[in-house]
PDB file of C-alpha atoms in Angstrom:
ATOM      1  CA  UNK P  17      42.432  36.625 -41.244  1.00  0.00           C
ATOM      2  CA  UNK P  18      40.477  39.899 -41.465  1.00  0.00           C
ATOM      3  CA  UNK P  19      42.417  43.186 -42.140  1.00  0.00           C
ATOM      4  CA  UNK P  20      41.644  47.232 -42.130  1.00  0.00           C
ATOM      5  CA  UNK P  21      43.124  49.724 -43.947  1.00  0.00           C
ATOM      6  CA  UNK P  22      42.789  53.513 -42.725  1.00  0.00           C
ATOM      7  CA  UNK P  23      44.141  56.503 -44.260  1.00  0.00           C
ATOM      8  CA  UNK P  24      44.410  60.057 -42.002  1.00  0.00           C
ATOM      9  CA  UNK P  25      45.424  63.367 -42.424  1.00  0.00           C
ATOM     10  CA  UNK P  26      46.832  66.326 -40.404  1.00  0.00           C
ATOM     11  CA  UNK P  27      48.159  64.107 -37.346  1.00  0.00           C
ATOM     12  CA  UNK P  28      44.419  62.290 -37.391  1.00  0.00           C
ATOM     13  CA  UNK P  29      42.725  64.973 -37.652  1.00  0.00           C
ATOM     14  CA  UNK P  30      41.083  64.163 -40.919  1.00  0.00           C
ATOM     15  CA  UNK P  31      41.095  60.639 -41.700  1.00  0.00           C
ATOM     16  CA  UNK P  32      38.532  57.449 -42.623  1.00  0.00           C
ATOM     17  CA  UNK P  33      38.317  53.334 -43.079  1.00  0.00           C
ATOM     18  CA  UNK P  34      38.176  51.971 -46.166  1.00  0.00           C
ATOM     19  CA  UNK P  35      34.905  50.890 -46.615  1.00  0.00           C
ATOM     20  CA  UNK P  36      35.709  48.074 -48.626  1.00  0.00           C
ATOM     21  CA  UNK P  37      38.956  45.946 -48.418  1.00  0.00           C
ATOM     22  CA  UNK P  38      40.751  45.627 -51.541  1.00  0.00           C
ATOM     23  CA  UNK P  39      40.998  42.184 -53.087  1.00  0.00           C
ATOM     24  CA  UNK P  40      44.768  42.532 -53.030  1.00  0.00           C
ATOM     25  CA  UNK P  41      47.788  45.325 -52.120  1.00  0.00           C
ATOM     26  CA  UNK P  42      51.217  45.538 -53.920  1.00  0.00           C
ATOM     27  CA  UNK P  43      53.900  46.319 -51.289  1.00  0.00           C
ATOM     28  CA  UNK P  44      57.393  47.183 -53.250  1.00  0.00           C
ATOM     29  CA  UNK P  45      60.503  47.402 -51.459  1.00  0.00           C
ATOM     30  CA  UNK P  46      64.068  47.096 -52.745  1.00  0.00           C
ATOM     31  CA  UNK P  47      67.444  48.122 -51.900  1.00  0.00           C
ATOM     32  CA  UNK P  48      69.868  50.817 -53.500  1.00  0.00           C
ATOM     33  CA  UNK P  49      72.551  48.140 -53.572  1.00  0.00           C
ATOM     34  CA  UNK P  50      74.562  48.367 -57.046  1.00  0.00           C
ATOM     35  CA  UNK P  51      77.322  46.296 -58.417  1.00  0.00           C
ATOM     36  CA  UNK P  52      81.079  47.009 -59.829  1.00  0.00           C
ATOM     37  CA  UNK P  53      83.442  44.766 -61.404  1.00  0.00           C
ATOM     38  CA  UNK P  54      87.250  44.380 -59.922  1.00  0.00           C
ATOM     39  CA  UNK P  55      90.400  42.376 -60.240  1.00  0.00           C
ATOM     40  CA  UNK P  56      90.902  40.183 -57.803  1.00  0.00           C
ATOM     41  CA  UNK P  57      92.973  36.455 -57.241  1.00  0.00           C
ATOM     42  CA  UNK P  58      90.090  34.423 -59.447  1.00  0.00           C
ATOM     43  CA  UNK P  59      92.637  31.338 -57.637  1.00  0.00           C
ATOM     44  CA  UNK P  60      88.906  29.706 -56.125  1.00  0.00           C
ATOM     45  CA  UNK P  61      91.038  29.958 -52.562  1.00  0.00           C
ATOM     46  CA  UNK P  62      90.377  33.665 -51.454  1.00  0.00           C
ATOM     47  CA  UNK P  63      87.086  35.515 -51.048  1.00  0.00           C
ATOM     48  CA  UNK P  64      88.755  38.131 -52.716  1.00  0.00           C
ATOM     49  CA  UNK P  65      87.858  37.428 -56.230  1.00  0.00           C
ATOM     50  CA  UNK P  66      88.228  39.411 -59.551  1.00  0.00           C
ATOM     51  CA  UNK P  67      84.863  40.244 -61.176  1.00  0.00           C
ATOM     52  CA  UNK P  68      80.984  41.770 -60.220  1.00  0.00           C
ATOM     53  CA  UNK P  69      81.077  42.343 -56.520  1.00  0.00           C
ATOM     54  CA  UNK P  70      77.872  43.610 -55.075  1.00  0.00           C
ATOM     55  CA  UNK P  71      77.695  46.637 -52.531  1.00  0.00           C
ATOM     56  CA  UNK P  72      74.838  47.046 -50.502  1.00  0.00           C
ATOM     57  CA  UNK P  73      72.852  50.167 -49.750  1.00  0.00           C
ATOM     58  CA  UNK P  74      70.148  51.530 -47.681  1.00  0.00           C
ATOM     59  CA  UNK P  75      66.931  50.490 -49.097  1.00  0.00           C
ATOM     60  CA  UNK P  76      64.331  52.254 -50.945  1.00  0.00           C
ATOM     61  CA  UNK P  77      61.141  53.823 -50.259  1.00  0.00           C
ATOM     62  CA  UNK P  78      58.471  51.543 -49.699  1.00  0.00           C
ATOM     63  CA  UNK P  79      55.597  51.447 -52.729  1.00  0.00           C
ATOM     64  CA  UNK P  80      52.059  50.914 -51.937  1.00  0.00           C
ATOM     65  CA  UNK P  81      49.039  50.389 -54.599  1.00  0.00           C
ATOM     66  CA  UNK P  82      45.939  48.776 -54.709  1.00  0.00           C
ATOM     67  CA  UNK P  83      42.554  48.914 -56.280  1.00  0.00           C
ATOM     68  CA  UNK P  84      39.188  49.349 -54.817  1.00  0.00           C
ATOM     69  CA  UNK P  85      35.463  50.367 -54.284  1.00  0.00           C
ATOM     70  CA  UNK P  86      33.847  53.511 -52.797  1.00  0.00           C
ATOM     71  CA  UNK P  87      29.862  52.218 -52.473  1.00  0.00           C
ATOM     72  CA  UNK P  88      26.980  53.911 -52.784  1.00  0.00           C
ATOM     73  CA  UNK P  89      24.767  51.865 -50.619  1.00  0.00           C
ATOM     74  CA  UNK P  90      25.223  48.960 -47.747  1.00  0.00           C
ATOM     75  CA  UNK P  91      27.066  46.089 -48.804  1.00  0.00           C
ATOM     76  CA  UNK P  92      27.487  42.634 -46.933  1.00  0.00           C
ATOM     77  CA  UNK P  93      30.730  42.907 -47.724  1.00  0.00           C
ATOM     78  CA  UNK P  94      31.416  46.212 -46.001  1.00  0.00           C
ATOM     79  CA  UNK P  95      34.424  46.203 -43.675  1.00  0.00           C
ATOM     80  CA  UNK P  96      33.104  49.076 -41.938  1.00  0.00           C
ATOM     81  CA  UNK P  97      29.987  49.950 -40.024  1.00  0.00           C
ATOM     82  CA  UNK P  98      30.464  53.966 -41.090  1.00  0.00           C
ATOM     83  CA  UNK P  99      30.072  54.508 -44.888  1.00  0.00           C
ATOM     84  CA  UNK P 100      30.386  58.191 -46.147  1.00  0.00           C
ATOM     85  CA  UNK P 101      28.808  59.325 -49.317  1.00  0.00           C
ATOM     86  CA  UNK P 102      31.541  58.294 -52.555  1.00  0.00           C
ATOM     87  CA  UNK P 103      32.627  61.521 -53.402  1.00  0.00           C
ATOM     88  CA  UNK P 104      33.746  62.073 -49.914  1.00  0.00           C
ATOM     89  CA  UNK P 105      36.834  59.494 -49.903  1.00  0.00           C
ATOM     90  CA  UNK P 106      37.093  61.155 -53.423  1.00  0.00           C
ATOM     91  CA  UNK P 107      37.362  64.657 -52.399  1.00  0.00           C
ATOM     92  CA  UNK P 108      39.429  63.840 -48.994  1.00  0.00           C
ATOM     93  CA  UNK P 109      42.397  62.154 -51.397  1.00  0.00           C
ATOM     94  CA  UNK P 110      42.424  64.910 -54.036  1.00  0.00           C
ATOM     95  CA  UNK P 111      42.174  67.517 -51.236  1.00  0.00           C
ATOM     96  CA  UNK P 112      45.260  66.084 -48.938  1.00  0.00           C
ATOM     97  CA  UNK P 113      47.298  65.298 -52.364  1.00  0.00           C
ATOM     98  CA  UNK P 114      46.276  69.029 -53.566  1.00  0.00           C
ATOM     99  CA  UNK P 115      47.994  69.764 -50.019  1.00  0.00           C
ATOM    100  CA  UNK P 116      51.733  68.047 -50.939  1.00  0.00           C
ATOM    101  CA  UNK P 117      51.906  66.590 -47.378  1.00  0.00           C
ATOM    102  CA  UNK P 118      52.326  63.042 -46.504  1.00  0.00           C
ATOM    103  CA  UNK P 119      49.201  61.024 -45.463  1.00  0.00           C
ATOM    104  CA  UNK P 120      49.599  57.785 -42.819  1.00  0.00           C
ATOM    105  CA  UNK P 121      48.703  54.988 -44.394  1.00  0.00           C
ATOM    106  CA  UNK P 122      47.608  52.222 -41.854  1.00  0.00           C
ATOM    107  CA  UNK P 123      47.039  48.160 -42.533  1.00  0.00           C
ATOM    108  CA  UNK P 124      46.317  46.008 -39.181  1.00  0.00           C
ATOM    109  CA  UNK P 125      46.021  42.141 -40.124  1.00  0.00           C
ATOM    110  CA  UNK P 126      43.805  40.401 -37.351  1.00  0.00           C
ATOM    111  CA  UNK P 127      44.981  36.650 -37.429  1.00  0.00           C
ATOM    112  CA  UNK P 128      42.906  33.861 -36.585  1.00  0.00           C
ATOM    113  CA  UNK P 129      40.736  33.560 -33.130  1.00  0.00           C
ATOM    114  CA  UNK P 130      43.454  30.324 -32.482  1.00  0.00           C
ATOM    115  CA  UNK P 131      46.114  32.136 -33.545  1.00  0.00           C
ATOM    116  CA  UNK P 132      45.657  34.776 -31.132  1.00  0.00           C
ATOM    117  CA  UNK P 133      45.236  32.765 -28.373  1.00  0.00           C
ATOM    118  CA  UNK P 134      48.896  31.448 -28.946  1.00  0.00           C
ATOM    119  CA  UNK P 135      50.220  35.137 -28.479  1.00  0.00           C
ATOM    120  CA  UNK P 136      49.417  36.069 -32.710  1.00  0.00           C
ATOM    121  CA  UNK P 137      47.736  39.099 -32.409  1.00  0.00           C
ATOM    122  CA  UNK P 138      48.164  40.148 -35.854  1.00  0.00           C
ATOM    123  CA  UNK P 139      50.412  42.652 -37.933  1.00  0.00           C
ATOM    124  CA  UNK P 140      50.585  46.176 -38.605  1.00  0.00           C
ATOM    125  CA  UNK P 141      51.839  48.806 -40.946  1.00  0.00           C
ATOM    126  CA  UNK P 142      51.771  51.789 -40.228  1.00  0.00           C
ATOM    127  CA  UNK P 143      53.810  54.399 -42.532  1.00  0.00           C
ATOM    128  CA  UNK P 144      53.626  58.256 -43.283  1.00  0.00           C
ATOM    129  CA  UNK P 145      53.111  58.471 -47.328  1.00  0.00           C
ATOM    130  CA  UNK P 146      52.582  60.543 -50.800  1.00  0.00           C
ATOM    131  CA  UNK P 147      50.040  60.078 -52.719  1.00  0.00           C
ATOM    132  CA  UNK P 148      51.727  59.450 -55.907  1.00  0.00           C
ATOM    133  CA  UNK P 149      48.613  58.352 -58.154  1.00  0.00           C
ATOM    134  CA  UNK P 150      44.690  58.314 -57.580  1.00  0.00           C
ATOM    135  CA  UNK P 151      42.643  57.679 -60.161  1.00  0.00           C
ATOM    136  CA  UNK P 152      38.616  57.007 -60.050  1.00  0.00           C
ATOM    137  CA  UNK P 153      35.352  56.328 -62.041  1.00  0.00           C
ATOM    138  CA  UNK P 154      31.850  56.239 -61.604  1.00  0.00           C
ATOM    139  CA  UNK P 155      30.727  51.965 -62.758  1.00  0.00           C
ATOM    140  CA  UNK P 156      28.445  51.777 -65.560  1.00  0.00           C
ATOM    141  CA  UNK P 157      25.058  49.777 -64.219  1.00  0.00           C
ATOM    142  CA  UNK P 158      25.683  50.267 -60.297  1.00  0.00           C
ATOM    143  CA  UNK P 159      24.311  54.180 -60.069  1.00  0.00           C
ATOM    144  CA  UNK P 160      26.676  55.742 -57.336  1.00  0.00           C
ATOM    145  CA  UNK P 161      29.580  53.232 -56.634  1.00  0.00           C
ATOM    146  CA  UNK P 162      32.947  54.840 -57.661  1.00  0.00           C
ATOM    147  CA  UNK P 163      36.293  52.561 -58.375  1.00  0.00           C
ATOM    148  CA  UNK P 164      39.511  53.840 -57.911  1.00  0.00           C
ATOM    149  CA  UNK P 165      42.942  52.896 -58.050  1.00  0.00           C
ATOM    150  CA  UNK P 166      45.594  54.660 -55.816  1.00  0.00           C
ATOM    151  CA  UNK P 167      49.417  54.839 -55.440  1.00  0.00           C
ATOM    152  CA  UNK P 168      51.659  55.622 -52.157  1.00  0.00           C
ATOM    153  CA  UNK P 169      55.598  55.893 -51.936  1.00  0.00           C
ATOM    154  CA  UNK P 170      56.870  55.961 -48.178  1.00  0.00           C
ATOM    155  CA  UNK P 171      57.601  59.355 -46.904  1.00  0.00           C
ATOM    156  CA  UNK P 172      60.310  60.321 -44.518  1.00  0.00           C
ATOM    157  CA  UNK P 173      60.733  62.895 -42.675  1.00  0.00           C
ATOM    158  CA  UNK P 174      63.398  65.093 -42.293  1.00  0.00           C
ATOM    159  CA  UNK P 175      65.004  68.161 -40.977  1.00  0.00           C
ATOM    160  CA  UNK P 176      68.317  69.616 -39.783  1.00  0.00           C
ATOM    161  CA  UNK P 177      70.161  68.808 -36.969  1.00  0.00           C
ATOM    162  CA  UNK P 178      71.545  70.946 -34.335  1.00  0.00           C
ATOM    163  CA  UNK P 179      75.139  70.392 -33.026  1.00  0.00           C
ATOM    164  CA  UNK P 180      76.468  71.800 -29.612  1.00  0.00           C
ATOM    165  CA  UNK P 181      80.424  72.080 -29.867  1.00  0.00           C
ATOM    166  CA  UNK P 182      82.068  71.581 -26.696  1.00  0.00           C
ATOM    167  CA  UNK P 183      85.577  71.252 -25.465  1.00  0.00           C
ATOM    168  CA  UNK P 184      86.662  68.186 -23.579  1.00  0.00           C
ATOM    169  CA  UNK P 185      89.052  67.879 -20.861  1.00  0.00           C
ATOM    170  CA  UNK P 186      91.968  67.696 -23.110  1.00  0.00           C
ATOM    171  CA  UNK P 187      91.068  70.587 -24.785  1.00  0.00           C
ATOM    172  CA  UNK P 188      90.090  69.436 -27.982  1.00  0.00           C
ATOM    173  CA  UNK P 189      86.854  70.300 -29.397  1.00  0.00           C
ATOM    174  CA  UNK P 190      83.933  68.023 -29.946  1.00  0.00           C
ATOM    175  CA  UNK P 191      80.967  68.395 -31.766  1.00  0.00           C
ATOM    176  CA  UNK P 192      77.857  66.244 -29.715  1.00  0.00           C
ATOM    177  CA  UNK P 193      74.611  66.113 -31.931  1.00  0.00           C
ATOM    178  CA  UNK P 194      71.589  66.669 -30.564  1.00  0.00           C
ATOM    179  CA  UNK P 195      68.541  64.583 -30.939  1.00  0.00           C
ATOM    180  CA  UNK P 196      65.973  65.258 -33.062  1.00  0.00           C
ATOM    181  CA  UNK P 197      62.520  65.534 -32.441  1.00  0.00           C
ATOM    182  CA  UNK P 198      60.167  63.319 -33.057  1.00  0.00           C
ATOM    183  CA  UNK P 199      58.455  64.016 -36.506  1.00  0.00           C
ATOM    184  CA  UNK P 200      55.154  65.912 -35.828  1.00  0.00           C
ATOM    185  CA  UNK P 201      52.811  65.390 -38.899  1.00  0.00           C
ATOM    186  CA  UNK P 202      50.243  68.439 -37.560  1.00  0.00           C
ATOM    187  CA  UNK P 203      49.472  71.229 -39.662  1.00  0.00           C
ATOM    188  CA  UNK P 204      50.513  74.291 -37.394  1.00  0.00           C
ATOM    189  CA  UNK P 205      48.798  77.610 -37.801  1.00  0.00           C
ATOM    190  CA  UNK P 206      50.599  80.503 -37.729  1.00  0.00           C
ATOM    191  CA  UNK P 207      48.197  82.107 -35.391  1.00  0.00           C
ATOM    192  CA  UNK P 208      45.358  80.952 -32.927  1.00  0.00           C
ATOM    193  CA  UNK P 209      42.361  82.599 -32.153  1.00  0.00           C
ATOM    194  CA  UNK P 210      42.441  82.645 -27.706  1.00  0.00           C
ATOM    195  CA  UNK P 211      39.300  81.143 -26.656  1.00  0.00           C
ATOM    196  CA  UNK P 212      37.723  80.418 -23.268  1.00  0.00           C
ATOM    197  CA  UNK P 213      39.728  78.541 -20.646  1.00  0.00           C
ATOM    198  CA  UNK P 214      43.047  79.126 -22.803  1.00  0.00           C
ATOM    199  CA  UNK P 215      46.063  79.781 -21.305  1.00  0.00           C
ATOM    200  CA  UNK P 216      49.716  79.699 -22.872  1.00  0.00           C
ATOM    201  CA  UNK P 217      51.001  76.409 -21.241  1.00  0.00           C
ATOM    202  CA  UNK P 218      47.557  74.436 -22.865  1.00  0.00           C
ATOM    203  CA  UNK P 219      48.225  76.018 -26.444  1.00  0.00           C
ATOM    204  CA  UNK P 220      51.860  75.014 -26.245  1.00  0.00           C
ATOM    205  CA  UNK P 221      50.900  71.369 -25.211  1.00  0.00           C
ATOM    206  CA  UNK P 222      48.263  71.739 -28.084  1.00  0.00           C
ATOM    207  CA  UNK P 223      50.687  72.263 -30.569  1.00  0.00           C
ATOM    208  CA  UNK P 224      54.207  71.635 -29.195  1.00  0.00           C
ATOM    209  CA  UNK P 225      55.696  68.311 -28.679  1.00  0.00           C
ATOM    210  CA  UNK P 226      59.196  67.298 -26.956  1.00  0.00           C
ATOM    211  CA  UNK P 227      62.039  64.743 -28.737  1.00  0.00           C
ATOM    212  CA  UNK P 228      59.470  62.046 -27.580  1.00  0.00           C
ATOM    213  CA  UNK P 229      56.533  63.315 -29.037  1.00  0.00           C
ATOM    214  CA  UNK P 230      55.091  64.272 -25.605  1.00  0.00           C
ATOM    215  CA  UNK P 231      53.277  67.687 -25.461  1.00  0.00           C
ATOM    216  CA  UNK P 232      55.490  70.773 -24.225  1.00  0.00           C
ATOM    217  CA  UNK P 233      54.388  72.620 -21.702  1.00  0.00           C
ATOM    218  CA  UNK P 234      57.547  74.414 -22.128  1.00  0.00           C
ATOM    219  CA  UNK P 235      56.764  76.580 -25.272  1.00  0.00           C
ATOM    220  CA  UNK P 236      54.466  78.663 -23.386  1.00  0.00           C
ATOM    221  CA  UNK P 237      57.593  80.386 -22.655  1.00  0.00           C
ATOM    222  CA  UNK P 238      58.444  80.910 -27.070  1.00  0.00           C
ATOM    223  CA  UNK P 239      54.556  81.868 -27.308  1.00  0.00           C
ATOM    224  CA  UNK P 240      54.885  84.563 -24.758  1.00  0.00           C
ATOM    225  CA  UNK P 241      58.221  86.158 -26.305  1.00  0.00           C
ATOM    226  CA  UNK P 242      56.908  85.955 -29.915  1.00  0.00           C
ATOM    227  CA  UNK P 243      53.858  88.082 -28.664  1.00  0.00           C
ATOM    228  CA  UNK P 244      55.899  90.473 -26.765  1.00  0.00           C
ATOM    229  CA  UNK P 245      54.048  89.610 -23.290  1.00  0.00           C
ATOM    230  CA  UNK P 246      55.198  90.411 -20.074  1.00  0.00           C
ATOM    231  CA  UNK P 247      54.175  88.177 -17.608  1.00  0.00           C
ATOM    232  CA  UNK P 248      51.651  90.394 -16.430  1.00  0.00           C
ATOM    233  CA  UNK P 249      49.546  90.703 -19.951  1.00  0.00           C
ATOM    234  CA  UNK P 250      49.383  86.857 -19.872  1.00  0.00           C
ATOM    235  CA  UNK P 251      47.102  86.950 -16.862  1.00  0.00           C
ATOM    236  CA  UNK P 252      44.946  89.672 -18.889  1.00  0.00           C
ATOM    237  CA  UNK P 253      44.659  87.880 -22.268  1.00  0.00           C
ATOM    238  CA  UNK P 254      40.726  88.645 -23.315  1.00  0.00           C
ATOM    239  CA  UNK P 255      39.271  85.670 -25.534  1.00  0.00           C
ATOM    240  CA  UNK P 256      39.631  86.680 -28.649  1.00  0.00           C
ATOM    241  CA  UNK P 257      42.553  87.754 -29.000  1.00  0.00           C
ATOM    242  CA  UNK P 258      44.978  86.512 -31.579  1.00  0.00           C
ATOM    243  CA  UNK P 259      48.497  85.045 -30.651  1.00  0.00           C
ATOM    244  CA  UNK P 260      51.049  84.342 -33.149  1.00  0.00           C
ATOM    245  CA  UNK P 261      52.853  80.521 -33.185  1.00  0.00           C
ATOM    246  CA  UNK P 262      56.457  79.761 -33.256  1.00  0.00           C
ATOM    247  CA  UNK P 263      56.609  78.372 -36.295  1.00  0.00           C
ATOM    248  CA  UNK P 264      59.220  75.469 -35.043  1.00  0.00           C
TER     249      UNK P 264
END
């Protein structure tokens, strides 16, 4: 079985391999569950029993770590055809951590050749995360080639949700929540810069999704009102120009 591990940035937008797999990943997950002592029958007849009863909880956040190597030249071992420079993978963690948004961590397991061919195509994980701990270091004897160690707790994301109250046909009123959208893990500007071929509806769909995560056309309509444009000054928008962005 041969496996990748990627790590990305800004919705994909930034983002890389690892050139080299590590020789082993810690995956900790646990539950919240905790336990409380009662008085109960203790007759051996009723599952209602006197002493430590156990209640379980959501569980945690999961915990990633694992160790590995950022070379300086072309390995055999390399799991990648692209290899950047060390101190890029370097400077891309410490930069996104620096940032205090989540990263996606990615692992995709290919199974066997065989194994596939019975309907095995592998395994995937594929989480948003913090960078918790990164540590690195030049080796001593192989010029270049930087080890590291890094840390990742599972992120989730989160965010209030609205509620419509209604009244139904007795008269009594309801609250009915509304779904959420689906996280969106881009980086949105608070301005854009108009350039050539832009119109409203393509910079909504560039940086607007729906509850499904499908781009929304719709916003143009937000865009437009935060910009005080009529519908004629849309027509007449030079390049150039600089709209502000909804900021949800």
């Amino acid at each position: 079985m041969s496996y990748e591990i990627h790590l990305s940035f800004n919705n994909n937008q930034e983002g890389f391999q690892l050139p080299v797999n590590p020789a082993e990943i810690e995956v900790l997950s646990g539950s919240n569950g905790k336990t409380y002592d009662i008085v109960g029958a203790n007759d051996g007849r009723s599952e209602v029993r006197g002493g430590e009863i156990n209640v379980i909880k959501s569980p945690k956040l999961r915990e990633i770590s694992f160790e590995g190597l950022f070379p300086a030249q072309f390995y055999p071992f390399l799991a990648t055809d692209t290899l950047y420079e060390p101190m890029y993978y370097v400077r891309a963690i410490e930069n996104w951590k620096s940032m205090k948004r989540p990263i996606r961590f990615i692992y995709v397991a290919h199974w066997q050749q065989r194994l596939a061919s019975q309907g095995f195509s592998g395994q995937e994980l594929n989480i948003p995360v913090s960078i918790e701990k990164f540590k690195w270091k030049e080796i001593a004897g192989s010029p270049g080639d930087i080890e590291f160690s890094i840390s990742l707790k599972e992120y989730v994301f989160y965010a209030a949700r609205r509620v419509m109250v209604n009244t139904d046909a007795t008269g009594n009123v309801v609250a009915v929540q509304q779904s959420t959208r689906r996280p969106d893990e881009r980086i949105r500007p608070d301005t854009y810069v108009l350039k050539d071929g832009d119109t409203l509806t393509k910079i909504a769909m560039r940086f607007y999704t729906d509850a499904a995560g499908i781009p929304d056309s719709s916003r143009y309509k937000d865009i437009q009102t935060i910009n005080g444009l009529k519908d004629s000054d849309v027509k007449k928008l030079a390049v150039g120009s600089i709209l502000k962005l909804p900021a949800t």
